[in-house]
Amino acid sequence: MEFAELIKTPRVDGVVLHRPFMPTVEGTLCLTGHHLILSSRQDNTEELWLLHANIDSIEKRFVGSLGTIIVKCKDLRVIQLDIPGMEECLNIASSIEALSTLDSVSLMYPFFYRPLFEVIEDGWQLFVPEEAFKDLESMTDEWRLSEVNKDFSVCPSYPSLLTVPKDIDDESLCKAASFRHGGRFPVLSYYHKKNGMVMMRAAQPLTGTNGRRCKEDEKLINATLCAGKRGYIIDTRTIAVAQQAKARGGGFEQEANYAQWRRIHKAIERSNVLQEGLIKLVEACNDQSHSMDRWLSKLEASNWQSNVKEILTTACLAAQCIDREGASVLVHGTEGTDSTLQVTSLAQIILDPACRTIRGFEALIEREWLQAGHPFQQRCAQSAYSNGKPRSEAPVFLLFLDCVWQILRQFPCSFQFNENFLIMLFEHAYASQFGTFLGNSVAERLKLLLSQKTVSLWSWVNRPQELERFLNPLYEPNNLVIWPSVAPQSLLLWEGVFLRWNRSTKCLDEAYQEMVHIIEYNKELQNKVNSLRRQLAQLETEDGPLQTP
Amino acid sequence: NQHLRKIYILQVENVRLVDRSSSRRTQVGTLYLTATHTIFVGKGSEDRSELWVLHSLVCDVLKHKASQNGYPLIIHCKNFQVIQFIIPQESDCHNVYISLTRLSRPEKYEELYCFSFNPNVDKAEREHSWDFLDLKAEYSRMGLPNKLWHVTAINREYRVCDTYPADLFVPKSVTLPVIIGSSKFRSRGRFPTLSYYCKENHATICRSSQPLSGFSARCLEDEQMLQAIMKSNPGSRFMYVVDTRPKLNAMANRAAGKGYENEDNYCNIKFQFIGIENIHVMRNSQQKLIEVSALRSPSMGEFLMGLENSDWLRHIKSIMEAGIFISKAVAEEGVSVLVHCSDGWDRTAQVCSVASVLLDPYYRTLKGLMVLIEKDWVSFGHKFSHRCGHLDGEAKEVSPVIDQFLECVWQLMEQFPCYFEYNEKFLISIHNHVYSCHYGNFICNSQKERKDLCIKEKTHSIWPHLWENKLDFMNPLFKPDQSQNQGLLRPRTAPYCFKYWRRLYNRFDRELHPRQSELDCLMTVKEETQQLEEALALYEQKLAVLDKERAKTLYMQKGVLESKQALWSSPLDTSLANTPQDYIGGFIGGAPNVFTLQQGERESAELCLFGDKPKSSDADNSDQESGVADFSSHSSGEESLPSEDSVKDPDSDETGPNRA
């Protein structure tokens, strides 16, 4: 298919662009296969480059022959284009609609994007399971890297290499896999160096209504416990939901069969409910009516903040079991690809200082999201402005980022990255020139040949020029476990994402700049003082020892 | 303790102090009541903790139903601290209750703490403290007196209006009979007088009480007064009269012979209602807000709906909007504004001072905010004693009027982080002292009452005290030279711009606040920067002179600077950072013994005078993680405690059978 077929009108003059808090721009609108471009032809005014993939939905309006297209983006921005001429407007609108809803992954921009920078460090090679396993091996010898899923036949959503207890052979793994939803048998997620406790993740066990059991599954997870020790199974669903799952062949671990484990149920919403919440929240944030009451009830009705609280609480609980109770933990929900990953990745941020560095956080996203098989492409196909009935869209990853932001707010000196880094990840998860978030699993990404045909987000982000704006000036590494507050009073609305386009950031940017300035000036002075001190010391030694004992 | 033993009124042993966030941090100790404070001294550990609460800060003492350990006594404070004691004997509990209730509701001013507070300063110094702020200097900063405005001596003896200050600015053109006539036509004699003067365009903010207009009464002198105010702004052709009440309330007042200005009777006025609710609505609203803020582990829904149902933020928004209206009239239109409500000492004070903060960068400095409060609130007769309930009296007179002003300033600081010299600790400190009766500034209801009571002779002033501690109150992000900061602030008023002020309402719930503070961190860096600047200057000087002997001494000093660098990471409140909360709900209570999930509370509840944050004793926080090791030492004494957290796990019907 040629993109040209979809572009009925490639360019229109005299288009006026309206954006909140910015002056209107008049110029020429151009459509390419992947971008909507508006340029004013004046040198100093900025152009608009918008990826079609970033467009969530559009609305058309006509007043006489002047057409207006409201473009609603996945990054939550809303812009307005006034297009003279009804036909042009209709053409543009239908082209945008077609181009922003392309079905085939291989037509996506990352396959066409050629970087203008030299790739020094290939992001595709940056986080390979073998490397992570080497780190693990230096701490413990109780785990092995299994190739049982080499051809993705045991579990299509798992990577080919998985870390499992040393004493469990591949045959047992296969049997355990057949007892878990989607074949997602328990695998290692995190090893807590301090006390050797571990966090594992899986999908729900397929106990069904008649209470099926699987000795291999039991053996597998018991193998992670030391003699006499017990562990916790954190089921991210309420007991009621877990009970209902039995009717569909799912279920939860019966304590009779898992005597060394104690199960705790939490109440993280299922992903389809989350999408509704996002839509409601963004609606509330965009509502310009000036009543205080409506705002708070709408915020409440969206349940967004409740979801943040519940996810964080569950992650904290997992971390607490590991760090404070000295117990190992198994986390699962239903499929083990959504709430499970939210919990395991957040628990690591709480426990492991390495995850709070830029590289460590990237590695965490690779490990716990991309390789762990979070279906990014399905979940991020649409955002808050989607009109249609949601299929499998859900802001699971966005909620995770929101939770990270909450921890960052509470520990502003403990993270190497700043809020912009999280916002950038949100944007790229939904629409990007990079291939990192394409596909739903490692298997799909291999099939798409992403590492050959597209550029990795990490190849770009990790360049010093880019990294600079993502660095937190307040960062001071600390080795502590950081326990956030999950009280409603402590959790804030993430304005940087949800009110981003509804406010002027001038004053906040100014404050950020000032903060950077304060710290840079301090460092500069320190350097000056140190060098002067050295100079003085040198002068002193040249004069011979003057010290008296 | 020696000292305490001599002066206490009441002493009770084996009292438990319950930490509201975690029952595990309960402490046992001795409770003392002195003439001025409730004091709890924890026993046991070497670093004995103490809790001191001023009686004047206590707003409510409640007895609760007896529990396993004794008789709970709950103390609610005006600074939003909630303290829970459990007293073993019922009779002791009752005695404490009776005494504290009596002590916290003094009947006479002389019983207030400020009259007995006696810091170690001599008489001259104390008297000097009252000269720290000078309102005359403030008016001259504004450019007054000038050829159009002057001070009238008419109220020198407080005869025209006993709730107004002695010195008042009025247009030069008004005669004494006009002032007297106008004052007779205004509630409580509070005639229109100047609050703020804008040098650049001569526009003013004036204030008064409502006119006694009833349905048809008019007063020539009052009309002349307004005309004179309008004329004193040569460029303008009209002035605004802003009635800050809801229209309905103002109309109801007409039946009582009060009311509002009729546009037909006053030439060239534009009349405007703003619709801020009265003190009773505000009191109830804050009460609801306090209840929400004090909820123990509420759900997100409970919290948000509670916040909404309190209506508190809606009221803050309406006050802010009134301030914005007035500041824009003055700065953008160059039009003078007369503001009033009913008596002109509550909403009027709020709105005039919010407008002033928006208009004039001076009020966004430490000194400026002090001056503003001294002028618009203290001197103009905001009834602090009544509104803050300093004395036992009419509960209906109590209202958080000044809380709302301070909160408006905080909301502005959130929107304009670089334009305020002070930080929120300053606002919270002022709030605390408005209620504490520690200093004489906020005692009584008017200047006259303070004079009659010899406040300046018998008490101390808060302002120099705050000024001495100004390093704590500085906003590190403040950019005084910013051109945008010179003019009018234009805050946004979309509902989401108004936020819940956690630092005030949950001030004493340490676990709810960020564990590392950006503010503290930046303040430390700035302090260090200053030291570096000094060192740099010295080094440069030394190098230039090449005075070797002195260079050597400097070299020896480097240790001082190096040790300072450790401060950089100290804002991390280590003990808290390492304290997980109750993330499990009722899980702990129902768990079998082998499985007891204990929270590693390594710190015993740290308490101190006036709730100031205790300094982390250990600046190096690298090895603070080992909370687990502390389990044993802590749990032994606590086994007998009832589990305060034994809320039923929503899923407990499932965990039950599994355990069996």
JSON list of N, CA, C and O in Angstrom, two decimals, chain B residues 466-484:
[
{"chain": "B", "resi": 466, "resn": "LEU", "atom": "N", "xyz": [10.28, 36.16, 64.61]},
{"chain": "B", "resi": 466, "resn": "LEU", "atom": "CA", "xyz": [10.24, 35.52, 63.29]},
{"chain": "B", "resi": 466, "resn": "LEU", "atom": "C", "xyz": [11.41, 36.01, 62.43]},
{"chain": "B", "resi": 466, "resn": "LEU", "atom": "O", "xyz": [12.02, 35.25, 61.69]},
{"chain": "B", "resi": 467, "resn": "TRP", "atom": "N", "xyz": [11.70, 37.28, 62.55]},
{"chain": "B", "resi": 467, "resn": "TRP", "atom": "CA", "xyz": [12.76, 37.87, 61.74]},
{"chain": "B", "resi": 467, "resn": "TRP", "atom": "C", "xyz": [14.12, 37.24, 62.07]},
{"chain": "B", "resi": 467, "resn": "TRP", "atom": "O", "xyz": [14.93, 36.98, 61.19]},
{"chain": "B", "resi": 468, "resn": "GLU", "atom": "N", "xyz": [14.32, 36.99, 63.35]},
{"chain": "B", "resi": 468, "resn": "GLU", "atom": "CA", "xyz": [15.59, 36.36, 63.75]},
{"chain": "B", "resi": 468, "resn": "GLU", "atom": "C", "xyz": [15.74, 34.97, 63.13]},
{"chain": "B", "resi": 468, "resn": "GLU", "atom": "O", "xyz": [16.84, 34.52, 62.88]},
{"chain": "B", "resi": 469, "resn": "ASN", "atom": "N", "xyz": [14.62, 34.32, 62.94]},
{"chain": "B", "resi": 469, "resn": "ASN", "atom": "CA", "xyz": [14.68, 32.98, 62.37]},
{"chain": "B", "resi": 469, "resn": "ASN", "atom": "C", "xyz": [14.46, 32.97, 60.87]},
{"chain": "B", "resi": 469, "resn": "ASN", "atom": "O", "xyz": [14.04, 31.96, 60.30]},
{"chain": "B", "resi": 470, "resn": "LYS", "atom": "N", "xyz": [14.71, 34.08, 60.24]},
{"chain": "B", "resi": 470, "resn": "LYS", "atom": "CA", "xyz": [14.28, 34.19, 58.85]},
{"chain": "B", "resi": 470, "resn": "LYS", "atom": "C", "xyz": [14.96, 33.20, 57.91]},
{"chain": "B", "resi": 470, "resn": "LYS", "atom": "O", "xyz": [14.41, 32.88, 56.87]},
{"chain": "B", "resi": 471, "resn": "LEU", "atom": "N", "xyz": [16.14, 32.72, 58.32]},
{"chain": "B", "resi": 471, "resn": "LEU", "atom": "CA", "xyz": [16.79, 31.73, 57.46]},
{"chain": "B", "resi": 471, "resn": "LEU", "atom": "C", "xyz": [15.90, 30.52, 57.23]},
{"chain": "B", "resi": 471, "resn": "LEU", "atom": "O", "xyz": [15.91, 29.91, 56.17]},
{"chain": "B", "resi": 472, "resn": "ASP", "atom": "N", "xyz": [15.11, 30.18, 58.23]},
{"chain": "B", "resi": 472, "resn": "ASP", "atom": "CA", "xyz": [14.21, 29.04, 58.10]},
{"chain": "B", "resi": 472, "resn": "ASP", "atom": "C", "xyz": [13.04, 29.33, 57.17]},
{"chain": "B", "resi": 472, "resn": "ASP", "atom": "O", "xyz": [12.38, 28.42, 56.69]},
{"chain": "B", "resi": 473, "resn": "PHE", "atom": "N", "xyz": [12.77, 30.60, 57.00]},
{"chain": "B", "resi": 473, "resn": "PHE", "atom": "CA", "xyz": [11.54, 30.98, 56.31]},
{"chain": "B", "resi": 473, "resn": "PHE", "atom": "C", "xyz": [11.78, 31.45, 54.88]},
{"chain": "B", "resi": 473, "resn": "PHE", "atom": "O", "xyz": [10.87, 31.92, 54.21]},
{"chain": "B", "resi": 474, "resn": "MET", "atom": "N", "xyz": [13.03, 31.37, 54.43]},
{"chain": "B", "resi": 474, "resn": "MET", "atom": "CA", "xyz": [13.35, 31.89, 53.10]},
{"chain": "B", "resi": 474, "resn": "MET", "atom": "C", "xyz": [13.01, 30.89, 52.01]},
{"chain": "B", "resi": 474, "resn": "MET", "atom": "O", "xyz": [13.29, 29.70, 52.15]},
{"chain": "B", "resi": 475, "resn": "ASN", "atom": "N", "xyz": [12.47, 31.39, 50.94]},
{"chain": "B", "resi": 475, "resn": "ASN", "atom": "CA", "xyz": [12.23, 30.56, 49.77]},
{"chain": "B", "resi": 475, "resn": "ASN", "atom": "C", "xyz": [13.48, 30.58, 48.90]},
{"chain": "B", "resi": 475, "resn": "ASN", "atom": "O", "xyz": [13.82, 31.62, 48.34]},
{"chain": "B", "resi": 476, "resn": "PRO", "atom": "N", "xyz": [14.15, 29.45, 48.77]},
{"chain": "B", "resi": 476, "resn": "PRO", "atom": "CA", "xyz": [15.40, 29.45, 48.00]},
{"chain": "B", "resi": 476, "resn": "PRO", "atom": "C", "xyz": [15.20, 29.81, 46.53]},
{"chain": "B", "resi": 476, "resn": "PRO", "atom": "O", "xyz": [16.14, 30.23, 45.86]},
{"chain": "B", "resi": 477, "resn": "LEU", "atom": "N", "xyz": [13.98, 29.66, 46.03]},
{"chain": "B", "resi": 477, "resn": "LEU", "atom": "CA", "xyz": [13.74, 29.92, 44.61]},
{"chain": "B", "resi": 477, "resn": "LEU", "atom": "C", "xyz": [13.37, 31.38, 44.34]},
{"chain": "B", "resi": 477, "resn": "LEU", "atom": "O", "xyz": [13.14, 31.75, 43.19]},
{"chain": "B", "resi": 478, "resn": "PHE", "atom": "N", "xyz": [13.31, 32.17, 45.39]},
{"chain": "B", "resi": 478, "resn": "PHE", "atom": "CA", "xyz": [12.87, 33.56, 45.22]},
{"chain": "B", "resi": 478, "resn": "PHE", "atom": "C", "xyz": [13.80, 34.32, 44.30]},
{"chain": "B", "resi": 478, "resn": "PHE", "atom": "O", "xyz": [15.01, 34.30, 44.45]},
{"chain": "B", "resi": 479, "resn": "LYS", "atom": "N", "xyz": [13.21, 34.99, 43.31]},
{"chain": "B", "resi": 479, "resn": "LYS", "atom": "CA", "xyz": [13.98, 35.82, 42.39]},
{"chain": "B", "resi": 479, "resn": "LYS", "atom": "C", "xyz": [13.47, 37.26, 42.47]},
{"chain": "B", "resi": 479, "resn": "LYS", "atom": "O", "xyz": [12.57, 37.64, 41.73]},
{"chain": "B", "resi": 480, "resn": "PRO", "atom": "N", "xyz": [14.05, 38.03, 43.35]},
{"chain": "B", "resi": 480, "resn": "PRO", "atom": "CA", "xyz": [13.51, 39.38, 43.59]},
{"chain": "B", "resi": 480, "resn": "PRO", "atom": "C", "xyz": [13.67, 40.28, 42.39]},
{"chain": "B", "resi": 480, "resn": "PRO", "atom": "O", "xyz": [12.88, 41.21, 42.19]},
{"chain": "B", "resi": 481, "resn": "ASP", "atom": "N", "xyz": [14.68, 40.03, 41.57]},
{"chain": "B", "resi": 481, "resn": "ASP", "atom": "CA", "xyz": [14.97, 40.98, 40.49]},
{"chain": "B", "resi": 481, "resn": "ASP", "atom": "C", "xyz": [14.17, 40.67, 39.22]},
{"chain": "B", "resi": 481, "resn": "ASP", "atom": "O", "xyz": [14.30, 41.35, 38.23]},
{"chain": "B", "resi": 482, "resn": "GLN", "atom": "N", "xyz": [13.36, 39.65, 39.29]},
{"chain": "B", "resi": 482, "resn": "GLN", "atom": "CA", "xyz": [12.62, 39.26, 38.10]},
{"chain": "B", "resi": 482, "resn": "GLN", "atom": "C", "xyz": [11.65, 40.35, 37.66]},
{"chain": "B", "resi": 482, "resn": "GLN", "atom": "O", "xyz": [10.89, 40.86, 38.47]},
{"chain": "B", "resi": 483, "resn": "SER", "atom": "N", "xyz": [11.65, 40.69, 36.40]},
{"chain": "B", "resi": 483, "resn": "SER", "atom": "CA", "xyz": [10.79, 41.79, 35.95]},
{"chain": "B", "resi": 483, "resn": "SER", "atom": "C", "xyz": [9.31, 41.44, 36.13]},
{"chain": "B", "resi": 483, "resn": "SER", "atom": "O", "xyz": [8.50, 42.26, 36.51]},
{"chain": "B", "resi": 484, "resn": "GLN", "atom": "N", "xyz": [8.97, 40.15, 35.91]},
{"chain": "B", "resi": 484, "resn": "GLN", "atom": "CA", "xyz": [7.56, 39.77, 36.05]},
{"chain": "B", "resi": 484, "resn": "GLN", "atom": "C", "xyz": [7.09, 39.93, 37.49]},
{"chain": "B", "resi": 484, "resn": "GLN", "atom": "O", "xyz": [5.92, 40.09, 37.75]}
]
